[in-house]
Amino acid sequence: MEQIWASPNLTVPFQNLATSITNEMRKSETLRSSTVPGQLGHVRTVLRVRWYWITLPGFLLLVSALFLLLTAIESNRTATPLWKGSALAVLYHGLEAKVRSTLEHWDLPSQMSDASEEVKVKLRRDPMDDVLLLRT
């Protein structure tokens, strides 16, 4: 007992004590051959699902899938070209209206990419609206 009280770490002495007791029980002939009265228990996992917590994420998933499907159908119906990750569409629509009206209209990303090599723009603040605009 003195070792337990003197030890700064109680984990090691208790592990040693448990190991010693286990070894003695395994060595003892009387404990190995005797039966122990008691009840046998069964482990059973109980799971309670609260379905109302899944309704909002499920609803959002269904609405997102529906939106994606309708977008694909509408894009296919109107033959909209795929712009994917091109920043040209964003830059083109960021031009002020009078500059955009002087430029031709492009239907395909490749047409806009070819034309973008000729157009020079600068980002400037509009004094009237206090917004940033791309100007030629």
PDB file of C-alpha atoms in Angstrom:
ATOM      1  CA  MET A   1       0.000   0.000   0.000  1.00  0.00           C
ATOM      2  CA  GLU A   2       2.878   2.335   0.645  1.00  0.00           C
ATOM      3  CA  GLN A   3       3.890   2.115  -3.004  1.00  0.00           C
ATOM      4  CA  ILE A   4       0.456   3.300  -4.080  1.00  0.00           C
ATOM      5  CA  TRP A   5       0.496   6.262  -1.676  1.00  0.00           C
ATOM      6  CA  ALA A   6       4.065   7.219  -2.541  1.00  0.00           C
ATOM      7  CA  SER A   7       3.617   6.971  -6.315  1.00  0.00           C
ATOM      8  CA  PRO A   8       3.059  10.262  -8.184  1.00  0.00           C
ATOM      9  CA  ASN A   9       1.349   8.340 -11.003  1.00  0.00           C
ATOM     10  CA  LEU A  10      -1.471   6.060  -9.816  1.00  0.00           C
ATOM     11  CA  THR A  11      -2.019   4.418 -13.197  1.00  0.00           C
ATOM     12  CA  VAL A  12       1.092   2.215 -13.092  1.00  0.00           C
ATOM     13  CA  PRO A  13       0.578   0.709  -9.595  1.00  0.00           C
ATOM     14  CA  PHE A  14      -3.076  -0.077 -10.326  1.00  0.00           C
ATOM     15  CA  GLN A  15      -2.177  -1.704 -13.640  1.00  0.00           C
ATOM     16  CA  ASN A  16       0.428  -3.828 -11.836  1.00  0.00           C
ATOM     17  CA  LEU A  17      -2.123  -4.749  -9.140  1.00  0.00           C
ATOM     18  CA  ALA A  18      -4.731  -5.772 -11.773  1.00  0.00           C
ATOM     19  CA  THR A  19      -2.144  -7.864 -13.635  1.00  0.00           C
ATOM     20  CA  SER A  20      -1.070  -9.627 -10.405  1.00  0.00           C
ATOM     21  CA  ILE A  21      -4.669 -10.461  -9.449  1.00  0.00           C
ATOM     22  CA  THR A  22      -5.369 -11.785 -12.954  1.00  0.00           C
ATOM     23  CA  ASN A  23      -2.262 -13.978 -12.921  1.00  0.00           C
ATOM     24  CA  GLU A  24      -3.090 -15.423  -9.490  1.00  0.00           C
ATOM     25  CA  MET A  25      -6.641 -16.237 -10.562  1.00  0.00           C
ATOM     26  CA  ARG A  26      -5.364 -18.026 -13.663  1.00  0.00           C
ATOM     27  CA  LYS A  27      -2.869 -20.076 -11.629  1.00  0.00           C
ATOM     28  CA  SER A  28      -5.416 -21.160  -9.014  1.00  0.00           C
ATOM     29  CA  GLU A  29      -6.827 -24.636  -9.738  1.00  0.00           C
ATOM     30  CA  THR A  30      -9.906 -24.109  -7.555  1.00  0.00           C
ATOM     31  CA  LEU A  31     -10.976 -20.970  -9.424  1.00  0.00           C
ATOM     32  CA  ARG A  32     -10.559 -22.586 -12.834  1.00  0.00           C
ATOM     33  CA  SER A  33     -12.664 -25.655 -12.046  1.00  0.00           C
ATOM     34  CA  SER A  34     -15.416 -24.004 -10.024  1.00  0.00           C
ATOM     35  CA  THR A  35     -18.567 -22.458 -11.341  1.00  0.00           C
ATOM     36  CA  VAL A  36     -19.730 -19.051 -10.336  1.00  0.00           C
ATOM     37  CA  PRO A  37     -23.432 -18.449  -9.777  1.00  0.00           C
ATOM     38  CA  GLY A  38     -24.941 -15.429 -11.489  1.00  0.00           C
ATOM     39  CA  GLN A  39     -26.937 -14.198 -14.437  1.00  0.00           C
ATOM     40  CA  LEU A  40     -25.770 -13.998 -17.999  1.00  0.00           C
ATOM     41  CA  GLY A  41     -26.497 -10.701 -19.654  1.00  0.00           C
ATOM     42  CA  HIS A  42     -26.901  -9.936 -23.335  1.00  0.00           C
ATOM     43  CA  VAL A  43     -25.448  -6.846 -24.922  1.00  0.00           C
ATOM     44  CA  ARG A  44     -28.056  -5.031 -26.921  1.00  0.00           C
ATOM     45  CA  THR A  45     -27.608  -1.828 -28.886  1.00  0.00           C
ATOM     46  CA  VAL A  46     -30.507   0.556 -28.634  1.00  0.00           C
ATOM     47  CA  LEU A  47     -30.752   3.249 -31.257  1.00  0.00           C
ATOM     48  CA  ARG A  48     -33.349   5.981 -31.337  1.00  0.00           C
ATOM     49  CA  VAL A  49     -33.561   7.994 -34.520  1.00  0.00           C
ATOM     50  CA  ARG A  50     -35.070  11.448 -34.410  1.00  0.00           C
ATOM     51  CA  TRP A  51     -36.234  11.713 -37.993  1.00  0.00           C
ATOM     52  CA  TYR A  52     -37.308  15.343 -37.778  1.00  0.00           C
ATOM     53  CA  TRP A  53     -33.619  16.357 -37.590  1.00  0.00           C
ATOM     54  CA  ILE A  54     -33.036  14.944 -41.062  1.00  0.00           C
ATOM     55  CA  THR A  55     -35.996  16.683 -42.722  1.00  0.00           C
ATOM     56  CA  LEU A  56     -34.325  20.080 -43.347  1.00  0.00           C
ATOM     57  CA  PRO A  57     -31.071  18.668 -44.822  1.00  0.00           C
ATOM     58  CA  GLY A  58     -33.113  16.179 -46.857  1.00  0.00           C
ATOM     59  CA  PHE A  59     -35.411  18.915 -48.139  1.00  0.00           C
ATOM     60  CA  LEU A  60     -32.428  21.108 -49.077  1.00  0.00           C
ATOM     61  CA  LEU A  61     -30.815  18.190 -50.895  1.00  0.00           C
ATOM     62  CA  LEU A  62     -33.985  17.531 -52.899  1.00  0.00           C
ATOM     63  CA  VAL A  63     -34.482  21.212 -53.753  1.00  0.00           C
ATOM     64  CA  SER A  64     -30.816  21.537 -54.810  1.00  0.00           C
ATOM     65  CA  ALA A  65     -31.055  18.454 -57.014  1.00  0.00           C
ATOM     66  CA  LEU A  66     -34.276  19.781 -58.559  1.00  0.00           C
ATOM     67  CA  PHE A  67     -32.654  23.185 -59.181  1.00  0.00           C
ATOM     68  CA  LEU A  68     -29.646  21.515 -60.812  1.00  0.00           C
ATOM     69  CA  LEU A  69     -31.897  19.391 -63.013  1.00  0.00           C
ATOM     70  CA  LEU A  70     -34.036  22.368 -64.078  1.00  0.00           C
ATOM     71  CA  THR A  71     -30.907  24.432 -64.801  1.00  0.00           C
ATOM     72  CA  ALA A  72     -29.495  21.662 -66.989  1.00  0.00           C
ATOM     73  CA  ILE A  73     -32.803  21.292 -68.849  1.00  0.00           C
ATOM     74  CA  GLU A  74     -33.126  25.065 -69.405  1.00  0.00           C
ATOM     75  CA  SER A  75     -29.493  25.372 -70.540  1.00  0.00           C
ATOM     76  CA  ASN A  76     -30.003  22.519 -72.985  1.00  0.00           C
ATOM     77  CA  ARG A  77     -33.293  23.954 -74.257  1.00  0.00           C
ATOM     78  CA  THR A  78     -31.836  27.418 -74.917  1.00  0.00           C
ATOM     79  CA  ALA A  79     -28.496  26.026 -76.195  1.00  0.00           C
ATOM     80  CA  THR A  80     -26.555  28.080 -73.655  1.00  0.00           C
ATOM     81  CA  PRO A  81     -22.794  27.585 -74.056  1.00  0.00           C
ATOM     82  CA  LEU A  82     -20.737  26.254 -71.151  1.00  0.00           C
ATOM     83  CA  TRP A  83     -18.659  28.991 -69.562  1.00  0.00           C
ATOM     84  CA  LYS A  84     -17.424  26.848 -66.648  1.00  0.00           C
ATOM     85  CA  GLY A  85     -14.572  28.626 -64.835  1.00  0.00           C
ATOM     86  CA  SER A  86     -13.950  31.413 -67.347  1.00  0.00           C
ATOM     87  CA  ALA A  87     -13.609  34.849 -65.755  1.00  0.00           C
ATOM     88  CA  LEU A  88     -14.203  36.541 -69.094  1.00  0.00           C
ATOM     89  CA  ALA A  89     -17.989  36.475 -68.726  1.00  0.00           C
ATOM     90  CA  VAL A  90     -17.757  38.195 -65.340  1.00  0.00           C
ATOM     91  CA  LEU A  91     -15.307  40.791 -66.637  1.00  0.00           C
ATOM     92  CA  TYR A  92     -17.392  41.466 -69.736  1.00  0.00           C
ATOM     93  CA  HIS A  93     -20.523  42.080 -67.676  1.00  0.00           C
ATOM     94  CA  GLY A  94     -18.514  44.291 -65.315  1.00  0.00           C
ATOM     95  CA  LEU A  95     -17.858  46.791 -68.092  1.00  0.00           C
ATOM     96  CA  GLU A  96     -19.900  49.958 -67.949  1.00  0.00           C
ATOM     97  CA  ALA A  97     -22.919  50.007 -70.242  1.00  0.00           C
ATOM     98  CA  LYS A  98     -21.625  52.458 -72.853  1.00  0.00           C
ATOM     99  CA  VAL A  99     -18.383  50.475 -73.278  1.00  0.00           C
ATOM    100  CA  ARG A 100     -20.305  47.212 -73.482  1.00  0.00           C
ATOM    101  CA  SER A 101     -22.600  48.658 -76.174  1.00  0.00           C
ATOM    102  CA  THR A 102     -19.625  49.543 -78.400  1.00  0.00           C
ATOM    103  CA  LEU A 103     -18.277  46.002 -78.254  1.00  0.00           C
ATOM    104  CA  GLU A 104     -19.759  43.214 -80.301  1.00  0.00           C
ATOM    105  CA  HIS A 105     -21.863  40.482 -78.727  1.00  0.00           C
ATOM    106  CA  TRP A 106     -20.150  37.110 -78.264  1.00  0.00           C
ATOM    107  CA  ASP A 107     -22.033  33.852 -77.975  1.00  0.00           C
ATOM    108  CA  LEU A 108     -19.149  31.490 -77.328  1.00  0.00           C
ATOM    109  CA  PRO A 109     -16.326  31.609 -74.792  1.00  0.00           C
ATOM    110  CA  SER A 110     -13.800  31.107 -77.605  1.00  0.00           C
ATOM    111  CA  GLN A 111     -15.084  34.249 -79.399  1.00  0.00           C
ATOM    112  CA  MET A 112     -14.798  36.300 -76.213  1.00  0.00           C
ATOM    113  CA  SER A 113     -11.330  34.910 -75.522  1.00  0.00           C
ATOM    114  CA  ASP A 114     -10.132  35.928 -78.998  1.00  0.00           C
ATOM    115  CA  ALA A 115     -11.620  39.415 -78.669  1.00  0.00           C
ATOM    116  CA  SER A 116     -10.267  39.915 -75.136  1.00  0.00           C
ATOM    117  CA  GLU A 117      -6.723  40.047 -76.458  1.00  0.00           C
ATOM    118  CA  GLU A 118      -7.543  43.305 -78.284  1.00  0.00           C
ATOM    119  CA  VAL A 119      -9.532  45.097 -75.547  1.00  0.00           C
ATOM    120  CA  LYS A 120      -7.621  47.054 -72.878  1.00  0.00           C
ATOM    121  CA  VAL A 121      -9.518  48.034 -69.716  1.00  0.00           C
ATOM    122  CA  LYS A 122      -8.744  49.672 -66.357  1.00  0.00           C
ATOM    123  CA  LEU A 123     -10.577  49.459 -63.062  1.00  0.00           C
ATOM    124  CA  ARG A 124     -11.712  52.952 -62.038  1.00  0.00           C
ATOM    125  CA  ARG A 125     -14.153  54.422 -59.541  1.00  0.00           C
ATOM    126  CA  ASP A 126     -17.249  56.080 -60.987  1.00  0.00           C
ATOM    127  CA  PRO A 127     -17.680  59.475 -59.240  1.00  0.00           C
ATOM    128  CA  MET A 128     -21.463  59.522 -59.775  1.00  0.00           C
ATOM    129  CA  ASP A 129     -22.383  56.114 -58.366  1.00  0.00           C
ATOM    130  CA  ASP A 130     -19.243  55.521 -56.257  1.00  0.00           C
ATOM    131  CA  VAL A 131     -18.769  52.034 -57.720  1.00  0.00           C
ATOM    132  CA  LEU A 132     -15.812  50.388 -59.420  1.00  0.00           C
ATOM    133  CA  LEU A 133     -16.163  50.004 -63.184  1.00  0.00           C
ATOM    134  CA  LEU A 134     -13.987  48.569 -65.902  1.00  0.00           C
ATOM    135  CA  ARG A 135     -13.302  51.267 -68.475  1.00  0.00           C
ATOM    136  CA  THR A 136     -11.444  51.276 -71.762  1.00  0.00           C
TER     137      THR A 136
END
